[in-house]
Amino acid sequence: MFFGNYGLYFLISIPALLLGLYAQSKVQSAYKKYSQIRISNGMTGAEVARKVLDANNLRNVRIEQVRGTLSDHYDPRKKVLRLSQSVYGTPSIAAAGVAAHEAGHAIQHKEKYGPLSLRSIMVPSVQIGSWLGPIIFMGGLLLAMDNLAIIGLFLFGATSLFAIVTIPVELDASKRAKDVLSSAGIVYGSELNGVSAVLDAAALTYVAGAVQALSTLLYYILLFFGGRRRR
Ligand SMILES: [Zn+2]
């Protein structure tokens, strides 16, 4: 019975899971370390974001404070940049890096950066596919209806594709952040290494997310062909 194939599932998913845990611990330790190191120019995350946005003619993008840790994000529909409390009001190296990264997403939005547009188009199908895909797929396997299982595979596959498209979007936002922080003179010398440590660790969590989505897809594909062989 394919649902009992836990050995195969663990074999495929454990490397991705370990990478995810490693990336999480790395981003948390880098964030903690550089949140405690004061930026020499004394600017808070909110001030950094405002400066980067204004320099890119994005005065219409508002900056708000949001609850949580590492909950920072840019909302393209409302054109609001939301920064977590410790980024918003803290003049730290980590805050500058995160704030400039989120401002980078706003710049991507303004410039209609290809991968970001693709990602936005995919959102509705991913919201459905992430939960409906596995249900349809398992239903197809149970009922031995190959076409149904394949529809489920494609629906879930959209989720994996979304996770892959997310990687260039995040890397590009971080690259923009590092460039603008040094060119605008917001961070100096070795401070940029701290910014890189935080942003590179964050990027690794997105790589881990894509690896996890792909490994789950691979597991489904193996189940599908395994199920067919037994018939
Ligand atoms: Zn981002």
PDB file of C-alpha atoms and ligand atoms in Angstrom:
ATOM      1  CA  MET A   1       0.000   0.000   0.000  1.00  0.00           C
ATOM      2  CA  PHE A   2       1.538   3.269  -1.106  1.00  0.00           C
ATOM      3  CA  PHE A   3       0.447   5.302   1.921  1.00  0.00           C
ATOM      4  CA  GLY A   4       2.568   3.033   4.065  1.00  0.00           C
ATOM      5  CA  ASN A   5       5.670   3.934   2.118  1.00  0.00           C
ATOM      6  CA  TYR A   6       7.113   6.067   4.907  1.00  0.00           C
ATOM      7  CA  GLY A   7      10.659   4.774   4.357  1.00  0.00           C
ATOM      8  CA  LEU A   8      10.746   6.242   0.864  1.00  0.00           C
ATOM      9  CA  TYR A   9       9.235   9.491   2.077  1.00  0.00           C
ATOM     10  CA  PHE A  10      11.816   9.950   4.823  1.00  0.00           C
ATOM     11  CA  LEU A  11      14.656   9.022   2.497  1.00  0.00           C
ATOM     12  CA  ILE A  12      13.595  11.749   0.060  1.00  0.00           C
ATOM     13  CA  SER A  13      12.511  14.413   2.528  1.00  0.00           C
ATOM     14  CA  ILE A  14      15.177  14.224   5.250  1.00  0.00           C
ATOM     15  CA  PRO A  15      17.995  15.960   3.313  1.00  0.00           C
ATOM     16  CA  ALA A  16      15.612  18.812   2.427  1.00  0.00           C
ATOM     17  CA  LEU A  17      14.378  18.979   6.010  1.00  0.00           C
ATOM     18  CA  LEU A  18      17.933  19.146   7.370  1.00  0.00           C
ATOM     19  CA  LEU A  19      18.823  21.898   4.902  1.00  0.00           C
ATOM     20  CA  GLY A  20      15.728  23.819   6.037  1.00  0.00           C
ATOM     21  CA  LEU A  21      16.651  23.499   9.725  1.00  0.00           C
ATOM     22  CA  TYR A  22      20.245  24.503   8.999  1.00  0.00           C
ATOM     23  CA  ALA A  23      19.111  27.579   7.041  1.00  0.00           C
ATOM     24  CA  GLN A  24      16.664  28.569   9.800  1.00  0.00           C
ATOM     25  CA  SER A  25      19.294  28.368  12.527  1.00  0.00           C
ATOM     26  CA  LYS A  26      21.777  30.254  10.378  1.00  0.00           C
ATOM     27  CA  VAL A  27      19.378  33.118   9.644  1.00  0.00           C
ATOM     28  CA  GLN A  28      18.363  33.347  13.297  1.00  0.00           C
ATOM     29  CA  SER A  29      21.930  33.432  14.588  1.00  0.00           C
ATOM     30  CA  ALA A  30      23.064  35.962  11.953  1.00  0.00           C
ATOM     31  CA  TYR A  31      20.023  38.129  12.639  1.00  0.00           C
ATOM     32  CA  LYS A  32      20.553  37.971  16.403  1.00  0.00           C
ATOM     33  CA  LYS A  33      24.239  38.808  16.116  1.00  0.00           C
ATOM     34  CA  TYR A  34      23.871  41.774  13.758  1.00  0.00           C
ATOM     35  CA  SER A  35      20.734  43.102  15.482  1.00  0.00           C
ATOM     36  CA  GLN A  36      22.998  43.874  18.422  1.00  0.00           C
ATOM     37  CA  ILE A  37      25.633  45.694  16.395  1.00  0.00           C
ATOM     38  CA  ARG A  38      24.825  49.342  15.980  1.00  0.00           C
ATOM     39  CA  ILE A  39      25.121  50.861  12.515  1.00  0.00           C
ATOM     40  CA  SER A  40      27.653  53.702  12.521  1.00  0.00           C
ATOM     41  CA  ASN A  41      25.386  56.282  10.872  1.00  0.00           C
ATOM     42  CA  GLY A  42      22.686  55.676  13.500  1.00  0.00           C
ATOM     43  CA  MET A  43      19.809  55.200  11.020  1.00  0.00           C
ATOM     44  CA  THR A  44      16.895  52.945  12.005  1.00  0.00           C
ATOM     45  CA  GLY A  45      15.502  50.369   9.590  1.00  0.00           C
ATOM     46  CA  ALA A  46      12.564  52.659   8.834  1.00  0.00           C
ATOM     47  CA  GLU A  47      14.928  55.530   8.020  1.00  0.00           C
ATOM     48  CA  VAL A  48      17.030  53.301   5.780  1.00  0.00           C
ATOM     49  CA  ALA A  49      13.945  52.056   3.930  1.00  0.00           C
ATOM     50  CA  ARG A  50      12.649  55.626   3.494  1.00  0.00           C
ATOM     51  CA  LYS A  51      15.981  56.786   2.092  1.00  0.00           C
ATOM     52  CA  VAL A  52      16.218  53.862  -0.367  1.00  0.00           C
ATOM     53  CA  LEU A  53      12.596  54.278  -1.478  1.00  0.00           C
ATOM     54  CA  ASP A  54      12.893  58.052  -1.941  1.00  0.00           C
ATOM     55  CA  ALA A  55      16.124  57.644  -3.911  1.00  0.00           C
ATOM     56  CA  ASN A  56      14.117  55.448  -6.305  1.00  0.00           C
ATOM     57  CA  ASN A  57      11.174  57.838  -6.645  1.00  0.00           C
ATOM     58  CA  LEU A  58       8.976  55.659  -4.465  1.00  0.00           C
ATOM     59  CA  ARG A  59       7.693  58.388  -2.150  1.00  0.00           C
ATOM     60  CA  ASN A  60       4.185  56.926  -2.532  1.00  0.00           C
ATOM     61  CA  VAL A  61       5.227  53.702  -0.758  1.00  0.00           C
ATOM     62  CA  ARG A  62       4.309  53.909   2.934  1.00  0.00           C
ATOM     63  CA  ILE A  63       6.303  52.289   5.728  1.00  0.00           C
ATOM     64  CA  GLU A  64       4.455  50.658   8.623  1.00  0.00           C
ATOM     65  CA  GLN A  65       5.418  48.697  11.695  1.00  0.00           C
ATOM     66  CA  VAL A  66       4.258  45.080  11.969  1.00  0.00           C
ATOM     67  CA  ARG A  67       4.294  42.570  14.835  1.00  0.00           C
ATOM     68  CA  GLY A  68       6.620  39.598  15.018  1.00  0.00           C
ATOM     69  CA  THR A  69      10.235  38.798  14.227  1.00  0.00           C
ATOM     70  CA  LEU A  70      11.432  38.518  10.632  1.00  0.00           C
ATOM     71  CA  SER A  71       7.849  39.229   9.558  1.00  0.00           C
ATOM     72  CA  ASP A  72       9.064  42.053   7.304  1.00  0.00           C
ATOM     73  CA  HIS A  73       7.517  42.190   3.843  1.00  0.00           C
ATOM     74  CA  TYR A  74       6.434  44.430   0.993  1.00  0.00           C
ATOM     75  CA  ASP A  75       2.752  44.443   0.045  1.00  0.00           C
ATOM     76  CA  PRO A  76       2.566  45.243  -3.705  1.00  0.00           C
ATOM     77  CA  ARG A  77      -1.227  45.666  -3.732  1.00  0.00           C
ATOM     78  CA  LYS A  78      -1.321  48.357  -1.048  1.00  0.00           C
ATOM     79  CA  LYS A  79       2.188  49.657  -1.780  1.00  0.00           C
ATOM     80  CA  VAL A  80       3.129  49.376   1.868  1.00  0.00           C
ATOM     81  CA  LEU A  81       6.452  48.263   3.267  1.00  0.00           C
ATOM     82  CA  ARG A  82       5.912  46.565   6.618  1.00  0.00           C
ATOM     83  CA  LEU A  83       8.865  46.279   8.955  1.00  0.00           C
ATOM     84  CA  SER A  84       8.955  44.241  12.170  1.00  0.00           C
ATOM     85  CA  GLN A  85       9.424  46.169  15.415  1.00  0.00           C
ATOM     86  CA  SER A  86      13.117  45.362  15.829  1.00  0.00           C
ATOM     87  CA  VAL A  87      13.846  46.441  12.243  1.00  0.00           C
ATOM     88  CA  TYR A  88      11.622  49.518  12.191  1.00  0.00           C
ATOM     89  CA  GLY A  89      13.003  51.347  15.175  1.00  0.00           C
ATOM     90  CA  THR A  90      16.496  49.914  15.621  1.00  0.00           C
ATOM     91  CA  PRO A  91      19.695  51.393  14.197  1.00  0.00           C
ATOM     92  CA  SER A  92      21.395  48.010  13.689  1.00  0.00           C
ATOM     93  CA  ILE A  93      23.252  46.413  10.801  1.00  0.00           C
ATOM     94  CA  ALA A  94      20.636  43.642  10.539  1.00  0.00           C
ATOM     95  CA  ALA A  95      17.810  46.201  10.464  1.00  0.00           C
ATOM     96  CA  ALA A  96      19.497  48.138   7.652  1.00  0.00           C
ATOM     97  CA  GLY A  97      19.945  44.930   5.618  1.00  0.00           C
ATOM     98  CA  VAL A  98      16.356  43.734   6.071  1.00  0.00           C
ATOM     99  CA  ALA A  99      14.873  47.197   5.442  1.00  0.00           C
ATOM    100  CA  ALA A 100      16.904  47.691   2.249  1.00  0.00           C
ATOM    101  CA  HIS A 101      15.964  44.172   1.074  1.00  0.00           C
ATOM    102  CA  GLU A 102      12.248  44.908   1.470  1.00  0.00           C
ATOM    103  CA  ALA A 103      12.707  48.245  -0.287  1.00  0.00           C
ATOM    104  CA  GLY A 104      14.366  46.176  -3.043  1.00  0.00           C
ATOM    105  CA  HIS A 105      11.057  44.337  -3.540  1.00  0.00           C
ATOM    106  CA  ALA A 106       9.266  47.680  -3.931  1.00  0.00           C
ATOM    107  CA  ILE A 107      11.820  48.681  -6.594  1.00  0.00           C
ATOM    108  CA  GLN A 108      11.307  45.328  -8.361  1.00  0.00           C
ATOM    109  CA  HIS A 109       7.575  46.018  -8.368  1.00  0.00           C
ATOM    110  CA  LYS A 110       8.054  49.496  -9.847  1.00  0.00           C
ATOM    111  CA  GLU A 111      10.407  48.167 -12.534  1.00  0.00           C
ATOM    112  CA  LYS A 112       8.082  45.227 -13.324  1.00  0.00           C
ATOM    113  CA  TYR A 113      10.951  42.805 -12.660  1.00  0.00           C
ATOM    114  CA  GLY A 114      10.077  39.625 -14.615  1.00  0.00           C
ATOM    115  CA  PRO A 115      10.351  36.906 -11.930  1.00  0.00           C
ATOM    116  CA  LEU A 116       8.339  39.054  -9.478  1.00  0.00           C
ATOM    117  CA  SER A 117       5.548  39.537 -12.040  1.00  0.00           C
ATOM    118  CA  LEU A 118       5.544  35.798 -12.767  1.00  0.00           C
ATOM    119  CA  ARG A 119       5.398  35.096  -9.055  1.00  0.00           C
ATOM    120  CA  SER A 120       2.393  37.411  -8.607  1.00  0.00           C
ATOM    121  CA  ILE A 121       0.553  35.748 -11.507  1.00  0.00           C
ATOM    122  CA  MET A 122       1.131  32.340  -9.901  1.00  0.00           C
ATOM    123  CA  VAL A 123      -0.224  33.248  -6.445  1.00  0.00           C
ATOM    124  CA  PRO A 124      -3.902  32.210  -7.002  1.00  0.00           C
ATOM    125  CA  SER A 125      -3.051  28.819  -8.516  1.00  0.00           C
ATOM    126  CA  VAL A 126      -0.507  28.157  -5.771  1.00  0.00           C
ATOM    127  CA  GLN A 127      -3.006  28.998  -3.034  1.00  0.00           C
ATOM    128  CA  ILE A 128      -5.335  26.329  -4.437  1.00  0.00           C
ATOM    129  CA  GLY A 129      -2.712  23.848  -5.625  1.00  0.00           C
ATOM    130  CA  SER A 130      -0.831  23.589  -2.350  1.00  0.00           C
ATOM    131  CA  TRP A 131      -3.772  21.965  -0.539  1.00  0.00           C
ATOM    132  CA  LEU A 132      -6.029  20.716  -3.343  1.00  0.00           C
ATOM    133  CA  GLY A 133      -3.176  19.181  -5.391  1.00  0.00           C
ATOM    134  CA  PRO A 134      -2.216  16.528  -2.792  1.00  0.00           C
ATOM    135  CA  ILE A 135      -5.902  15.672  -2.147  1.00  0.00           C
ATOM    136  CA  ILE A 136      -6.680  15.198  -5.846  1.00  0.00           C
ATOM    137  CA  PHE A 137      -3.445  13.282  -6.315  1.00  0.00           C
ATOM    138  CA  MET A 138      -4.095  10.874  -3.421  1.00  0.00           C
ATOM    139  CA  GLY A 139      -7.704  10.481  -4.608  1.00  0.00           C
ATOM    140  CA  GLY A 140      -6.418   9.576  -8.068  1.00  0.00           C
ATOM    141  CA  LEU A 141      -4.053   6.980  -6.592  1.00  0.00           C
ATOM    142  CA  LEU A 142      -6.747   5.460  -4.358  1.00  0.00           C
ATOM    143  CA  LEU A 143      -9.268   5.226  -7.189  1.00  0.00           C
ATOM    144  CA  ALA A 144      -6.552   4.096  -9.659  1.00  0.00           C
ATOM    145  CA  MET A 145      -7.544   7.013 -11.893  1.00  0.00           C
ATOM    146  CA  ASP A 146      -4.284   8.064 -13.556  1.00  0.00           C
ATOM    147  CA  ASN A 147      -5.654  11.242 -15.129  1.00  0.00           C
ATOM    148  CA  LEU A 148      -6.915  12.505 -11.793  1.00  0.00           C
ATOM    149  CA  ALA A 149      -3.563  11.761 -10.164  1.00  0.00           C
ATOM    150  CA  ILE A 150      -1.753  13.638 -12.939  1.00  0.00           C
ATOM    151  CA  ILE A 151      -4.008  16.696 -12.466  1.00  0.00           C
ATOM    152  CA  GLY A 152      -3.109  16.598  -8.778  1.00  0.00           C
ATOM    153  CA  LEU A 153       0.585  16.354  -9.687  1.00  0.00           C
ATOM    154  CA  PHE A 154       0.376  19.419 -11.920  1.00  0.00           C
ATOM    155  CA  LEU A 155      -1.540  21.394  -9.297  1.00  0.00           C
ATOM    156  CA  PHE A 156       1.055  20.589  -6.673  1.00  0.00           C
ATOM    157  CA  GLY A 157       3.827  21.104  -9.234  1.00  0.00           C
ATOM    158  CA  ALA A 158       2.769  24.766  -9.486  1.00  0.00           C
ATOM    159  CA  THR A 159       3.692  25.105  -5.803  1.00  0.00           C
ATOM    160  CA  SER A 160       7.181  23.759  -6.493  1.00  0.00           C
ATOM    161  CA  LEU A 161       7.583  26.089  -9.463  1.00  0.00           C
ATOM    162  CA  PHE A 162       6.504  28.997  -7.278  1.00  0.00           C
ATOM    163  CA  ALA A 163       9.156  28.111  -4.706  1.00  0.00           C
ATOM    164  CA  ILE A 164      11.776  28.044  -7.481  1.00  0.00           C
ATOM    165  CA  VAL A 165      10.690  31.407  -8.961  1.00  0.00           C
ATOM    166  CA  THR A 166      10.927  32.876  -5.449  1.00  0.00           C
ATOM    167  CA  ILE A 167      14.718  32.290  -5.388  1.00  0.00           C
ATOM    168  CA  PRO A 168      15.726  34.826  -8.105  1.00  0.00           C
ATOM    169  CA  VAL A 169      13.226  37.340  -6.665  1.00  0.00           C
ATOM    170  CA  GLU A 170      14.860  37.106  -3.229  1.00  0.00           C
ATOM    171  CA  LEU A 171      18.447  37.047  -4.517  1.00  0.00           C
ATOM    172  CA  ASP A 172      17.780  40.105  -6.667  1.00  0.00           C
ATOM    173  CA  ALA A 173      16.212  42.044  -3.778  1.00  0.00           C
ATOM    174  CA  SER A 174      19.259  41.259  -1.626  1.00  0.00           C
ATOM    175  CA  LYS A 175      21.661  42.274  -4.373  1.00  0.00           C
ATOM    176  CA  ARG A 176      19.820  45.579  -4.797  1.00  0.00           C
ATOM    177  CA  ALA A 177      19.955  46.060  -1.012  1.00  0.00           C
ATOM    178  CA  LYS A 178      23.724  45.505  -0.798  1.00  0.00           C
ATOM    179  CA  ASP A 179      24.381  47.763  -3.814  1.00  0.00           C
ATOM    180  CA  VAL A 180      22.271  50.648  -2.555  1.00  0.00           C
ATOM    181  CA  LEU A 181      23.508  50.405   1.038  1.00  0.00           C
ATOM    182  CA  SER A 182      27.118  50.795  -0.057  1.00  0.00           C
ATOM    183  CA  SER A 183      26.572  53.246  -2.958  1.00  0.00           C
ATOM    184  CA  ALA A 184      24.348  55.540  -0.874  1.00  0.00           C
ATOM    185  CA  GLY A 185      26.883  55.463   1.957  1.00  0.00           C
ATOM    186  CA  ILE A 186      24.426  53.973   4.446  1.00  0.00           C
ATOM    187  CA  VAL A 187      26.813  51.229   5.566  1.00  0.00           C
ATOM    188  CA  TYR A 188      30.574  51.428   5.700  1.00  0.00           C
ATOM    189  CA  GLY A 189      33.368  48.887   5.226  1.00  0.00           C
ATOM    190  CA  SER A 190      32.969  45.767   7.333  1.00  0.00           C
ATOM    191  CA  GLU A 191      29.329  46.633   8.106  1.00  0.00           C
ATOM    192  CA  LEU A 192      28.508  45.351   4.639  1.00  0.00           C
ATOM    193  CA  ASN A 193      29.817  41.906   5.658  1.00  0.00           C
ATOM    194  CA  GLY A 194      27.203  41.822   8.416  1.00  0.00           C
ATOM    195  CA  VAL A 195      24.469  42.800   5.968  1.00  0.00           C
ATOM    196  CA  SER A 196      25.624  40.028   3.632  1.00  0.00           C
ATOM    197  CA  ALA A 197      25.681  37.445   6.436  1.00  0.00           C
ATOM    198  CA  VAL A 198      22.028  38.185   7.296  1.00  0.00           C
ATOM    199  CA  LEU A 199      20.754  38.400   3.705  1.00  0.00           C
ATOM    200  CA  ASP A 200      22.684  35.357   2.444  1.00  0.00           C
ATOM    201  CA  ALA A 201      21.343  33.241   5.312  1.00  0.00           C
ATOM    202  CA  ALA A 202      17.820  34.436   4.483  1.00  0.00           C
ATOM    203  CA  ALA A 203      18.357  33.482   0.834  1.00  0.00           C
ATOM    204  CA  LEU A 204      19.347  29.977   1.906  1.00  0.00           C
ATOM    205  CA  THR A 205      15.946  29.512   3.595  1.00  0.00           C
ATOM    206  CA  TYR A 206      14.278  30.135   0.223  1.00  0.00           C
ATOM    207  CA  VAL A 207      16.583  27.613  -1.464  1.00  0.00           C
ATOM    208  CA  ALA A 208      15.680  25.124   1.260  1.00  0.00           C
ATOM    209  CA  GLY A 209      11.973  25.832   0.676  1.00  0.00           C
ATOM    210  CA  ALA A 210      12.357  25.066  -3.020  1.00  0.00           C
ATOM    211  CA  VAL A 211      14.300  21.860  -2.294  1.00  0.00           C
ATOM    212  CA  GLN A 212      11.529  20.778   0.111  1.00  0.00           C
ATOM    213  CA  ALA A 213       8.790  21.462  -2.440  1.00  0.00           C
ATOM    214  CA  LEU A 214      10.740  19.600  -5.132  1.00  0.00           C
ATOM    215  CA  SER A 215      11.433  16.603  -2.906  1.00  0.00           C
ATOM    216  CA  THR A 216       7.735  16.298  -2.050  1.00  0.00           C
ATOM    217  CA  LEU A 217       6.903  16.479  -5.768  1.00  0.00           C
ATOM    218  CA  LEU A 218       9.514  13.779  -6.460  1.00  0.00           C
ATOM    219  CA  TYR A 219       7.926  11.606  -3.773  1.00  0.00           C
ATOM    220  CA  TYR A 220       4.488  11.981  -5.389  1.00  0.00           C
ATOM    221  CA  ILE A 221       5.931  11.123  -8.814  1.00  0.00           C
ATOM    222  CA  LEU A 222       7.589   7.990  -7.418  1.00  0.00           C
ATOM    223  CA  LEU A 223       4.311   6.997  -5.716  1.00  0.00           C
ATOM    224  CA  PHE A 224       2.486   7.472  -8.998  1.00  0.00           C
ATOM    225  CA  PHE A 225       4.804   5.226 -10.999  1.00  0.00           C
ATOM    226  CA  GLY A 226       5.068   2.757  -8.113  1.00  0.00           C
ATOM    227  CA  GLY A 227       1.263   2.519  -8.013  1.00  0.00           C
ATOM    228  CA  ARG A 228       1.083   1.916 -11.772  1.00  0.00           C
ATOM    229  CA  ARG A 229       3.689  -0.846 -11.651  1.00  0.00           C
ATOM    230  CA  ARG A 230       1.648  -2.776  -9.132  1.00  0.00           C
ATOM    231  CA  ARG A 231      -1.417  -2.824 -11.345  1.00  0.00           C
TER     232      ARG A 231
HETATM  233 ZN    ZN B   1      12.369  39.189   0.248  1.00  0.00          ZN
END
